[in-house]
Structures are given as C-alpha cells and as structure tokens.
XYZ file of C-alpha atoms in Angstrom:
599
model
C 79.559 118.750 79.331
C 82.603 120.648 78.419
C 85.063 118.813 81.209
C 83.291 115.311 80.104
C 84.105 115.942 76.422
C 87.428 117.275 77.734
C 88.116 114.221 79.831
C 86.930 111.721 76.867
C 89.825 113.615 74.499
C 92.266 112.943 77.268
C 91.653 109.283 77.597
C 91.482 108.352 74.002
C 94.951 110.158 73.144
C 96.895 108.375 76.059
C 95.064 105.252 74.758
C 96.953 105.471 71.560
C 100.035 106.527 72.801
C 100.420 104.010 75.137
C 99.592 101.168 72.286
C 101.790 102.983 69.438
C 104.802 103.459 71.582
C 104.708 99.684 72.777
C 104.772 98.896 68.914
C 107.459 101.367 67.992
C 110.063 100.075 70.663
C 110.183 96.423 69.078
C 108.833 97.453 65.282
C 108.897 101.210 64.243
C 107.451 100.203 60.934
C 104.438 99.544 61.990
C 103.533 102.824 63.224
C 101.821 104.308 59.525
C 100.151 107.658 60.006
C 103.071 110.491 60.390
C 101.906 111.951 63.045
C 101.645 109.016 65.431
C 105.262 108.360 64.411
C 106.087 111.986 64.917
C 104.701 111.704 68.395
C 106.368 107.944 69.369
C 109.644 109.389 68.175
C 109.629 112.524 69.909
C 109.002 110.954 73.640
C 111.798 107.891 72.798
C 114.075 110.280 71.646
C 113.753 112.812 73.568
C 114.319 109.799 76.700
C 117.824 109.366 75.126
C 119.397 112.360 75.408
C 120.569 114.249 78.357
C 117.615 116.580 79.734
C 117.895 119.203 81.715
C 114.602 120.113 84.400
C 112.871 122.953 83.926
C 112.825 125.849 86.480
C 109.832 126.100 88.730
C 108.380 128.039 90.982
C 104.884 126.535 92.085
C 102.615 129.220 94.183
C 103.147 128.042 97.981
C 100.221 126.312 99.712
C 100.061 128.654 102.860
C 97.735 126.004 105.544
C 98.753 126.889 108.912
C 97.025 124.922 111.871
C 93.975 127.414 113.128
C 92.512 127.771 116.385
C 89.249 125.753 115.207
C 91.475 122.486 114.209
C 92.929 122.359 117.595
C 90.230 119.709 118.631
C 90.514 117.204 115.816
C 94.447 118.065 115.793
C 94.466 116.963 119.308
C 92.759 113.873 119.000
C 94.639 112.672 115.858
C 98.037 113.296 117.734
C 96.780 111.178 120.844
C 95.871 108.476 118.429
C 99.339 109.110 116.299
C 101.320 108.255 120.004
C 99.593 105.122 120.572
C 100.168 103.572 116.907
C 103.874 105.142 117.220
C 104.176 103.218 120.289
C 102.793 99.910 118.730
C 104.892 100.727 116.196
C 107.850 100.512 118.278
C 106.729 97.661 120.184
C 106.630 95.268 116.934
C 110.114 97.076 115.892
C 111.733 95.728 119.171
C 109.809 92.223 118.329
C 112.090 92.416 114.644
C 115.089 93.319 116.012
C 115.055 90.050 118.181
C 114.782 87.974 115.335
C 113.995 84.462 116.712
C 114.994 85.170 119.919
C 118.742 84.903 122.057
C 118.785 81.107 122.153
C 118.396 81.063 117.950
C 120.971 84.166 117.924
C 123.491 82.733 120.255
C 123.575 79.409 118.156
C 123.848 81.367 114.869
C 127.060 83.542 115.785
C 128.823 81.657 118.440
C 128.227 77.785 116.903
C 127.640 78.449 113.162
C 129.856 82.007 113.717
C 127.580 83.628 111.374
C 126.829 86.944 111.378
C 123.370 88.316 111.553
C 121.575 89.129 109.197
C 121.758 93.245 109.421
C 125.301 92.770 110.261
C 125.804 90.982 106.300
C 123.463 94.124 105.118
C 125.888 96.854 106.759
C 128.976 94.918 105.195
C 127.396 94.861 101.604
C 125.395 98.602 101.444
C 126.990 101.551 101.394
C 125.151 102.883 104.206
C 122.575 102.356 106.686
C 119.753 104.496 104.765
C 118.042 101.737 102.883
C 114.436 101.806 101.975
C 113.058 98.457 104.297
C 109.972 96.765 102.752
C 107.042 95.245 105.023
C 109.185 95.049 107.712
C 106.246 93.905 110.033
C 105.035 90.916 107.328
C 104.725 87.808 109.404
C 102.497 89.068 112.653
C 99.544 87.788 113.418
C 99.384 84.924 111.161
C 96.838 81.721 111.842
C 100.670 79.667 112.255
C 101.869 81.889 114.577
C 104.116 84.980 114.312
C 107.040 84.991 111.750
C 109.391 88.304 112.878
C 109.535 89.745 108.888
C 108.356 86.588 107.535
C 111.939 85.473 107.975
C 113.596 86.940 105.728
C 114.874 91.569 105.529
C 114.190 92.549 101.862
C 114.266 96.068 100.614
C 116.490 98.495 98.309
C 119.880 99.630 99.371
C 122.428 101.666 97.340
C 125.932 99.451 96.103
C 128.366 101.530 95.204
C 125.952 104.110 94.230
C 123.683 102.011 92.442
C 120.344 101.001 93.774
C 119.996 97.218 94.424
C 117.199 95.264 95.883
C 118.428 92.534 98.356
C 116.752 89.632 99.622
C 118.061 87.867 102.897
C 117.101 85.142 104.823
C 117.070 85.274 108.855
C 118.534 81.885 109.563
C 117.746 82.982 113.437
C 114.080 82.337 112.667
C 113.102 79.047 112.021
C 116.028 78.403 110.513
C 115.375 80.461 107.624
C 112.704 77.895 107.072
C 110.320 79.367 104.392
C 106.257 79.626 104.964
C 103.936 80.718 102.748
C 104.588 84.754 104.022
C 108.340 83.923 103.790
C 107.805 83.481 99.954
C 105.152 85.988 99.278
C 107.780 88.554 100.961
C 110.108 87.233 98.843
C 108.379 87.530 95.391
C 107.030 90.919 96.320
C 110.894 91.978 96.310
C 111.306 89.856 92.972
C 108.223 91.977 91.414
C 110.022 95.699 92.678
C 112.892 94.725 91.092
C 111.477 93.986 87.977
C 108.573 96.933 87.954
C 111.734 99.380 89.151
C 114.352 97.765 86.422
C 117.189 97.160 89.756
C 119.808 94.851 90.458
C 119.006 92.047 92.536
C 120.963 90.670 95.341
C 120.353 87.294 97.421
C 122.038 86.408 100.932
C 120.626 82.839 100.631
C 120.953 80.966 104.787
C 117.782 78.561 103.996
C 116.779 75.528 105.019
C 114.187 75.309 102.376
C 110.131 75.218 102.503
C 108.146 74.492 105.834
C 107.021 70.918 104.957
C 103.976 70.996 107.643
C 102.362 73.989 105.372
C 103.809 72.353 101.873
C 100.694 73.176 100.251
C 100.729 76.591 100.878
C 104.346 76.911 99.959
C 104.512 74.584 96.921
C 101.785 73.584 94.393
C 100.037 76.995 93.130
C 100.960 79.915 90.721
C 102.210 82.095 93.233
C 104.181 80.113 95.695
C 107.983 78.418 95.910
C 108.343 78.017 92.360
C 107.346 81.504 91.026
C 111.020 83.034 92.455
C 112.890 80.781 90.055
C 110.557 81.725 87.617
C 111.115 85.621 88.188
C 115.164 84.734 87.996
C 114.837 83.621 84.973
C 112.313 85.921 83.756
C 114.903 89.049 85.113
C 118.312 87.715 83.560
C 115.996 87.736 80.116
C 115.043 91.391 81.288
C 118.645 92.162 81.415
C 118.482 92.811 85.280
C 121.644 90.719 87.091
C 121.133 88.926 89.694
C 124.083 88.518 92.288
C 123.698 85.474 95.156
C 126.247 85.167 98.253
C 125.192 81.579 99.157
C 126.090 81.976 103.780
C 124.672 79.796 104.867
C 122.921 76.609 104.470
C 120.643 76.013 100.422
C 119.174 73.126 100.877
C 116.135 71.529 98.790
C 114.573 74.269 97.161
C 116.544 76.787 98.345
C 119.220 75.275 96.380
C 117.696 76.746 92.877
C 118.373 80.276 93.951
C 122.084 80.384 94.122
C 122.469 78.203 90.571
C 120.371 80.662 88.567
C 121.619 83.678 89.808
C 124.236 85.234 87.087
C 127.083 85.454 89.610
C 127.751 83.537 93.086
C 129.824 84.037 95.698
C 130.060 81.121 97.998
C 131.345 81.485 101.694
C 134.066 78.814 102.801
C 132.907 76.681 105.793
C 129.364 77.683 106.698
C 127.661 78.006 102.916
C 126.263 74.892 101.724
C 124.236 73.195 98.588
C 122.414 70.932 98.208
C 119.113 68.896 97.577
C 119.163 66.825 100.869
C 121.709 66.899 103.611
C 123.912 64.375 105.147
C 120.696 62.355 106.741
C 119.152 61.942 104.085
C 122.584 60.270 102.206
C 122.949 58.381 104.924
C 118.908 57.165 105.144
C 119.278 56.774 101.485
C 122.883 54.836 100.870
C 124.113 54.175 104.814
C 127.201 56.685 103.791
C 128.376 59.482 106.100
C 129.226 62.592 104.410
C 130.274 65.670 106.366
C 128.142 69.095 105.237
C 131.486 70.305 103.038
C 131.968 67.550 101.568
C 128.501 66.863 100.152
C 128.057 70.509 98.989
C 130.703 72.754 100.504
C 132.226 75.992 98.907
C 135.260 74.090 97.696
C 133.423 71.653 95.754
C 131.040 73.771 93.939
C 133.806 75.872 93.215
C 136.629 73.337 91.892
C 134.264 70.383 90.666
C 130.871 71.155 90.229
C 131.199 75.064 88.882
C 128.050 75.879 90.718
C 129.631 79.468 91.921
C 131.899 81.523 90.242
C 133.767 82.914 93.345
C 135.354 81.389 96.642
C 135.609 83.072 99.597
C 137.123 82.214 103.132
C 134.869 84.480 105.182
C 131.592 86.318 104.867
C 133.245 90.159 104.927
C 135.737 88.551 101.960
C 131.556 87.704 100.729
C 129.987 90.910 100.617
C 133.663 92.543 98.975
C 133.880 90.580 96.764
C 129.538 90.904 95.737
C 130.619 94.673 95.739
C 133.153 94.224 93.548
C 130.277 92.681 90.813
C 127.910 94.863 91.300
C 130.966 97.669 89.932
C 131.334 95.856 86.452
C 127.504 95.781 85.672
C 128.374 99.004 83.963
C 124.906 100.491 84.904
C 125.530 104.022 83.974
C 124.109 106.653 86.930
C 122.074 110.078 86.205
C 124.007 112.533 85.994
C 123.901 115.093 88.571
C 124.660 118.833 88.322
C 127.947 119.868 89.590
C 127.312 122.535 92.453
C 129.228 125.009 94.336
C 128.647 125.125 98.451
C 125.957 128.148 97.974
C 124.359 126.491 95.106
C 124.003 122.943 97.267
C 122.785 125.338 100.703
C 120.272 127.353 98.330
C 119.192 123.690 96.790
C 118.615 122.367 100.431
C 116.879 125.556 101.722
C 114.591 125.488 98.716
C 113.706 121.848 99.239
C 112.485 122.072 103.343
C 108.819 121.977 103.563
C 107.382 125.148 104.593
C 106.089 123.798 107.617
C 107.155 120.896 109.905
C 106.478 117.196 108.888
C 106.110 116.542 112.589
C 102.613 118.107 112.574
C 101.746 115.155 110.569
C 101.370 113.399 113.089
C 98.261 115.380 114.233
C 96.674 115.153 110.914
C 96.676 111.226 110.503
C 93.089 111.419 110.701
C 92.269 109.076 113.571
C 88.693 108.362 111.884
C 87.168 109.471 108.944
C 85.500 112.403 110.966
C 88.626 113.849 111.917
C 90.316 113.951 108.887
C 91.100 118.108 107.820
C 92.052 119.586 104.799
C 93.904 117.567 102.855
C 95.761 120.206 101.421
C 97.528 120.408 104.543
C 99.637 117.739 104.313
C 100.257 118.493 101.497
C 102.169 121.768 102.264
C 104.000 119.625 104.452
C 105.323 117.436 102.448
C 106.267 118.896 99.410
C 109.561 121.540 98.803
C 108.741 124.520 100.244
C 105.251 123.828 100.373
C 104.468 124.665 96.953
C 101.733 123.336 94.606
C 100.445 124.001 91.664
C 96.905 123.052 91.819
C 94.916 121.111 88.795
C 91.060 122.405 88.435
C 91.086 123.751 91.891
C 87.407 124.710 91.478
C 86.133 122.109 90.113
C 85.795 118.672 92.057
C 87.128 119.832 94.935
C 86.817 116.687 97.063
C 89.897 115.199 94.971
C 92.887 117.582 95.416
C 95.334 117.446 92.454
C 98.406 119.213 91.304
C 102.000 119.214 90.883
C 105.087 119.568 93.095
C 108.184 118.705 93.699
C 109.849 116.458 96.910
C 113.366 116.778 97.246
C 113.688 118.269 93.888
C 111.321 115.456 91.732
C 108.576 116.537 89.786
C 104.990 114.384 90.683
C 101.933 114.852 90.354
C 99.737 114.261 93.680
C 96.135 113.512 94.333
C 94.593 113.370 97.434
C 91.206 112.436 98.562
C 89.665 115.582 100.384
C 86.381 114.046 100.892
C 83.778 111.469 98.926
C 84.894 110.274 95.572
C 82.269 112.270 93.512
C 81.246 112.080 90.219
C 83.305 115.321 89.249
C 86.141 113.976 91.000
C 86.510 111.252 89.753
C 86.113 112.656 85.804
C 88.941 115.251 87.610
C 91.323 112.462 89.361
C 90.987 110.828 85.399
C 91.945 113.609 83.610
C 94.675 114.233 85.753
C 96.434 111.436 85.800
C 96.303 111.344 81.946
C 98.051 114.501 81.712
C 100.947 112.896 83.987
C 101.140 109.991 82.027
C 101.227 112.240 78.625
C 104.285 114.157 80.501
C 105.788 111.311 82.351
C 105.339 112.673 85.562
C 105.181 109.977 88.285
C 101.992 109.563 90.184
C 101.732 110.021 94.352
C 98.524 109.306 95.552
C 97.299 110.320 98.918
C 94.598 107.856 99.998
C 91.616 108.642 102.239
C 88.655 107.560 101.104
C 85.027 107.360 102.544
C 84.098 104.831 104.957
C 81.358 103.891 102.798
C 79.047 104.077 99.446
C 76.095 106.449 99.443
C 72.880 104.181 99.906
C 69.973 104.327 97.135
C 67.202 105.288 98.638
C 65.358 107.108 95.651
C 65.605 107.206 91.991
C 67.277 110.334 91.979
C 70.105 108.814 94.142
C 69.682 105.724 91.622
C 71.061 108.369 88.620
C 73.356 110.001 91.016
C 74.777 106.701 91.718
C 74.971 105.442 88.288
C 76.963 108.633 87.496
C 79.299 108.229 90.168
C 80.298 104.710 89.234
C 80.720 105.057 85.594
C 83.318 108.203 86.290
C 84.646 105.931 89.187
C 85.003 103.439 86.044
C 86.578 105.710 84.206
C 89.273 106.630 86.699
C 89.968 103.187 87.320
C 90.772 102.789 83.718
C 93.010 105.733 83.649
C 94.849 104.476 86.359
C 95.194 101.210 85.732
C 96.734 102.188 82.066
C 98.836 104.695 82.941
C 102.485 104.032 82.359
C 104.343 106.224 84.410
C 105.617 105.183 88.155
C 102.751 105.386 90.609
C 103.423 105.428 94.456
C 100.688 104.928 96.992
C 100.550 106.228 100.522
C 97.134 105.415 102.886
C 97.160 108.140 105.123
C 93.449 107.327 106.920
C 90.827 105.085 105.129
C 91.608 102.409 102.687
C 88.044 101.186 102.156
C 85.838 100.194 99.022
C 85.751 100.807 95.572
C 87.214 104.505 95.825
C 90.572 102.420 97.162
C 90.704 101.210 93.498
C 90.661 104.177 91.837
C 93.276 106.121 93.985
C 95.689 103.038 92.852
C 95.301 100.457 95.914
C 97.054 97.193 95.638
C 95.237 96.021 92.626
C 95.910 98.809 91.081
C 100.196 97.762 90.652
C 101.325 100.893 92.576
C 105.379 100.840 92.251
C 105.123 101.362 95.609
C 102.079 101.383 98.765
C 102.771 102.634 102.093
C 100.587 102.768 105.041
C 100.518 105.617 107.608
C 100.244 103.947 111.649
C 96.426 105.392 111.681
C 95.183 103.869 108.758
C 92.213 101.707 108.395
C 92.245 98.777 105.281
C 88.712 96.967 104.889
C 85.802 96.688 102.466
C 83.928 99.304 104.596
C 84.742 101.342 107.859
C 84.437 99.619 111.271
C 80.667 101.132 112.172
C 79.750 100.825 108.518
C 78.593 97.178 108.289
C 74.988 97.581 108.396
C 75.332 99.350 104.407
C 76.818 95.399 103.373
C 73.671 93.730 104.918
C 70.459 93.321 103.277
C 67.593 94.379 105.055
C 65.040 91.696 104.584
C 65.460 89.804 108.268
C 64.231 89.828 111.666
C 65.641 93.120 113.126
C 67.336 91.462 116.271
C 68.937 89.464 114.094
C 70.431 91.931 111.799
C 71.584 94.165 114.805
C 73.499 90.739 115.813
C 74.754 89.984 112.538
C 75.780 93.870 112.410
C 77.286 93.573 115.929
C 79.610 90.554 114.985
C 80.761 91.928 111.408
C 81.471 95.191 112.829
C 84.083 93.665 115.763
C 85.402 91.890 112.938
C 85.717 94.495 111.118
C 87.462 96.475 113.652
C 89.921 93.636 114.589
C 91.264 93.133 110.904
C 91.447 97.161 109.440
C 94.852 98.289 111.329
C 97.793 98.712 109.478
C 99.256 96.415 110.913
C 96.874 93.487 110.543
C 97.649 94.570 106.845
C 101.445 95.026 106.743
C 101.510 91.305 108.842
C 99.581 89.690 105.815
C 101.911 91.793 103.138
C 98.946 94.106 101.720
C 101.731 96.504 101.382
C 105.183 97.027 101.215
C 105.395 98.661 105.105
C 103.876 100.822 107.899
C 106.164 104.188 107.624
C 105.520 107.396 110.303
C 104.194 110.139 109.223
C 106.684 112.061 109.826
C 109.722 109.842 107.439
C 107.269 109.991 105.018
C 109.451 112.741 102.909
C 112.466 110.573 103.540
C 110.797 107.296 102.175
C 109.336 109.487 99.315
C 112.876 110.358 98.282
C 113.686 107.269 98.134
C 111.282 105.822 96.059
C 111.411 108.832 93.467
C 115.314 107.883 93.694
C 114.838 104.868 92.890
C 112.251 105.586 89.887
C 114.772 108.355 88.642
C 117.360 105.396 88.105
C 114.756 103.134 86.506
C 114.400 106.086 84.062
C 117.701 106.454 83.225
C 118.767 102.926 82.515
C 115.456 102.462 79.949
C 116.708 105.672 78.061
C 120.518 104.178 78.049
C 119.379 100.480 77.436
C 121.033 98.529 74.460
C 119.901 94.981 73.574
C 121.725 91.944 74.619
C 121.308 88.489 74.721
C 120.066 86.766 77.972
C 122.778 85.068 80.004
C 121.557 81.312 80.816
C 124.480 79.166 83.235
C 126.120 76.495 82.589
C-alpha cells in the first residue's frame, strides 16, 4: 500500500510538471499558484546557466562469471559467433553496394565518388554513429543493400550532424518505400535530437513500379519535404550538396534546404530529364543545360554555392556548417593525469567482450541481468533503486563514459511490483532529467488464466503494466532502447519499444522481436477446435514465428535504428548520450528567431 500510494504521488507531480513547464516556455503568465511557478522557473533557469556535475561514487556491482554459469555462458557465446558471423556476412553484402558493374559505372563514367568516400570528405572522422545499416534485406521486392541510401550522425567540425545520402550504385538511388522510411526515420532523429541536417542528394526519384507505396499516404515521399519545412521552423538548418542527379521528386530536397551546394558537371535538377523534353517538345537538351550547376546558380538561384568538384562540395558544406553558430558544451580543461585518472575511472570493471556470452540465446539462458550491467557501465558501478523490492526489474543509476542515466533492465517477468517499480523510477529520472537506458528482455509470453485467483493476479499485473506505460510514454527526458534477448508482447511496451518514441532502439545479434516467443504460439490460439487441428495451426504459426523474430528480419524492415555487437555497445552508448548532451545544451542556449523560407 505504501509503494502504491508512493508511486500514485510520483505520477501525479511529473503530470503537472510536464503540463506547467510546456505553458511557461511560450506564456509564463499563465502559470498562477507560486509554487508551480517557483518550480517551472527553477528547472528553466537552472538549464541556462553553466552547471557543473556532481561528484559520484556509485557502490561497484561486483558479478563475476561463476563456475555454475559456465553452461548457459557457453551456449550464449556459441550462439553470439554465429549471429556475429551473419552479421558480417550482410556487412560484406553493404559494402558492395549494388554490385562492381553499378560501381564501375558510377566512378569511372559518371567519376563520382562513392558514397562513403563523400562521407569521409565531409565528417571529421570515421567514428560516426550508422543507423539501420541492414534496412532493405529481405524485403517481398527483393533486397535493397541499406535501403539505398547511408544515414546516421557524424560530427562537422565538432558539431553533431545527421546526414542523409543516397547510394546512386543501387538502383540508381532509385527510392522504394524502405528507401523513404530510412530516410524519414533520419528526418525524425534530427528533429527528436535538435541536430543539423545534411543531404548528399544522387537520386533518380521514386520507384514508379511500387508508386503507391512510395507516394499517396501520410508517411511516404511527401512527408520529407514536410519534415524540411517543419525543421527550418524548428530552427534546425538544413545543408544539401546536390552530386548527383535530383530528378522528379528528388528535386524538392535540394530547393528547401536553407543552403545548397551544387557540384559542377555531374549534379543535376530537375522535374523530368532530357527524354522527357524531347517526348514532350521534340527539343534536345543536354543534362547541364536543362538543370546543370551553372544554371541554377547564375539564372535560376536554386543553390547558393558553385562548385567545380565534389571535395570543393563537402569544403565548402563544412565551411556552413562553421557559421551556424551552434555553441558546444563546454568541457573541463584537464591536465594529462587528470584526463588518464578520467579514462581509468570510466573502463568497466570487467570486459565488454563477455557480453557476448550473456546475449541470452533464449529466454532460458538469460542470467542475471545485473551482469551486464557491471559491464557496461564506468567502473561497474550502480546505484541500485528499491533493490528489494520488485526484483525482476533491475533499476538504478550510473554513469557510461562519464553521463549520468538511469537504467532498467528486465531480470525476469514483468510483475505487478515491477512494474509499479519500473514507474516510479522513471518518474524520478524525468523529475531530475536524467536520460533513460532501458535494457530489454522480456518474457516470451503472458501468464495464462486458469483460475480466478490468476484472474486478480492478472488484472493487477496489467493495470501496473498500464501504469508504466503511461510513465513512459510521458516522460520527457531522452530515452534510449537496447533489446538485448526478447522483444515480445505487451512488457516490450512498457520497457519503451518502438511505440514507445525511444530517441534511440538498438538490437543486440541474439535478439528475438515478435508478439510472442517462437514455441509460444499455442498461448495466442483459442482452444475450442479439433486438437489435430490446433497442433497444425500451432505447428505453422510457430515456423512463422521463428522465421520473422531475428534481428535482422527486424533491422531489414527498419523496426529499429540497427543491429550493434554486444560488445560496441559502450561505444554506441557514448554516442548517443553525446549526442543527447548537445541536444541539451542548444535548448538551454536557444533564442527565438524567425523561420527562414527561400526564395
């Protein structure tokens, strides 16, 4: 009684917090009793000035592999190998892009350069955070190497950008329907993450065989000019480095963009090309002269910057991105012992390699969660949350790489107290504005009612289920997601799965996305058939089942923004709390403008 009533106090003052300080940012009048407006003022003030973190030192989380785990530890590393190695396999399959034939014609005839060639010319460096790299396998139109187009967040000049670039190797950077979901996925980070967008446009526009999967509904073609214009009234800049070929629709993305950098010779705009002109009128008209770099930049004023080769391109894009004047956090000067004590302070206490042997390889050989835990956190400290209480939900805080999140982490069935624990939690992060990591392995499937005590039991579990969910779903603060096993039913929603908005969802090689576990379809069928019957409808769903959980059945159909190893997963994690730390900073620095629309 005392944690519900607890619990109830904790949702209803994040309730109002959340409304009152959406009212105070555009109308501070409206907030009336003084100490609401005490309380807005204090967390936007205190988000202007400079803040200093508080020193911590979290107990450590001492979990050592035993003798008894050396079974399951066994197993899961067995299983770890052969989804690294399919991991690899599809890697190779990206790297070829659309094959030698399609590459050959793209540098040697076009003398283009490829695609992660333009990214290593406009980044700073090589460590960029890649999103769903593997989107595009698998599909009922055949297999699209990353949907046919690299997207993901790279730093420029220091400053953390999202870029979205075409592959004209595959298809001829023709887009299908994954090429634009891919595409407004990146759109959406940006926005969510407040970052700079950058577009390497080489398209030849939507795949007219699947137009009405590409063109007619909310979500398709039209939605990324929508999101451009959207962002520029967000005050996030878009830059685009038309190099290649913008024709039809692709033509749209270049002319709303707040800056363009055209390339001389092989960038092109247009609506239709030179057969259609000459279908339409009987007129030749060579590629330049119809909607070359030179006549967008002297006649039509479609881009704002010429430039006679691609690496001229991606300077000159560099060169914008430096007069955004987006203003970096601050970062404490160090002296060499001060940086080698920061860095020894941040390892894990234990290897991230072991990981790999504790990516459960079914929900039956999944160990203590707090495990993984230990080693992926700084120094493997943790400072545990209600460790008695609930304890099939592990939560806490820590830091990774010096950023302070809180973490939950399935350690078993979603139960009634851990839910009403996993709730409370992550309304004391969103009070604090600690970002959310969630660690997601959750049961294969529900509990069946079989009596009326289960009935209650039930009952009770899904309204603190509810009650998670709500927290989740209105907390304010970053959230990232990482599936390290099961992804299946209604749990999946309350440890912030897709639905859920996560900032960010990552999927560990091992893990398993469905409605229920492979093995678990029998609790989705109702029993009122012939048995042989059942056992063959069980049979069937269960293969299916089977074929469409992997992670990479999910990552080829975007469910998530990529399939990362176990053992990057600190890496990626840096990244992303990077990436929010910026995002933080430019809201607490941001001064109102008015949007910029082109001419």
């Amino acid at each position: 009684m005392h944690v519900g009533t607890n619990n109830m106090f904790f949702y209803n003052c994040n309730k109002h917090s959340q409304h009152l300080s959406s009212l105070v940012y555009w109308s501070p009048v409206c907030c009336r009793p003084a100490e609401r407006c005490w309380r807005c003022s204090v967390r936007s003030v205190s988000s202007a000035v400079k803040r200093k973190a508080l020193p911590s030192a979290f107990p450590v989380l001492e979990q050592p592999l035993q003798s008894d785990h050396h079974r399951v530890y066994e197993a899961n590393l067995r299983n770890s190998n052969a989804c690294h190695n399919q991991y690899l396999e599809l890697r190779e399959k990206i790297r070829k892009g659309g094959g030698e034939k399609a590459i050959a014609r793209h540098t040697q005839r076009n003398r283009k350069f490829l695609v992660r060639e333009r990214l290593r010319l406009l980044l700073d460096d090589e460590d960029f955070l890649e999103l769903s790299p593997f989107a595009g396998f698998g599909l009922p139109y055949g297999d699209i190497p990353s949907a046919g187009c690299l997207t993901g967040i790279g730093r420029i000049n220091g400053l953390w950008c999202v870029f979205i670039a075409h592959d004209a190797t595959i298809k001829g950077g023709t887009a299908y329907p994954i090429t634009v979901k891919k595409q407004l996925r990146a759109q959406d980070i940006a926005i969510q993450n407040r970052l700079p967008c950058v577009y390497l446009v080489d398209s030849g526009g939507g795949f007219l065989p699947l137009q009405s999967e590409v063109f007619p509904d909310k979500n398709h073609g039209g939605r990324t000019f929508y999101n451009e214009a959207i962002m520029s009234a967000m005050k996030i800049p878009q830059v685009s480095v038309v190099c290649g070929s913008c024709t039809a629709g692709g033509a749209y993305i270049p002319t709303m963009a707040e800056e363009t950098v055209m390339v001389h010779q092989i960038g092109t705009i247009f609506l239709g090309g030179p057969p259609l002109v000459k279908a339409a009128t009987g007129e030749e008209v060579t590629p330049e002269e119809l909607g070359g770099a030179r006549l967008h930049a002297e006649v039509s004023g479609c881009v704002d910057h010429f430039a006679m080769g691609e690496k001229e391109a991606y300077d000159c894009t560099r060169n914008i991105v430096s007069t955004l004047n987006f203003q970096l956090p601050d970062e404490e000067e160090e002296d060499e012992e001060q940086t080698r004590r920061r860095k020894a302070e941040q390892e894990p206490l234990y290897n991230p390699v072991e990981l790999l042997g504790l990516a459960p390889k079914s929900y039956n050989h999944s160990l203590d969660v707090k495990m993984v835990v230990s080693r992926l956190t700084d120094g493997g400290r943790f400072q545990e949350f209600k460790a008695r209480y609930g304890t099939t939900l592990i939560t806490g805080f820590a830091k990774i790489h010096g950023h302070l999140l809180g973490i939950v982490a399935n350690n078993g069935e979603l139960s009634y107290q851990a839910a009403l624990k996993g709730s409370h939690f992550v309304q004391l992060c969103d009070q604090r504005d600690v970002p959310l990591l969630f660690l997601q392995n959750t049961a294969p499937t529900t509990a069946p009612t079989v009596s009326t005590t289960q009935a209650e039991v039930n009952s009770n579990h899904l309204k603190a289920q509810g009650a998670m969910m709500s927290a989740v779903a209105c907390a304010s603060v970053p959230k990232i997601t990482v599936v390290i096993g099961g992804c299946h039913g209604a749990d999946s929603y309350a440890m912030c799965g897709r639905a859920f908005d996560p900032h960010f969802l990552f999927l560990w090689p091992n893990a398993k996305v469905s409605i229920t576990a492979p093995g678990h379809a029998g609790s989705l069928l109702p029993a009122d058939g012939e048995r042989e019957e059942e056992e063959k409808q069980e049979e069937e769903l269960n293969m299916r089942l089977k074929e469409e959980c992997s992670a990479f059945y999910s990552s080829g159909r975007l469910w998530d923004d990529g399939v990362i190893l176990p053992q990057d997963t600190r890496r990626v994690l840096r990244n992303c709390l990077d990436i929010i730390k910026q995002r933080q900073y430019q809201l607490s620095t941001e001064k109102l403008q008015s949007p910029l629309l082109r001419i």
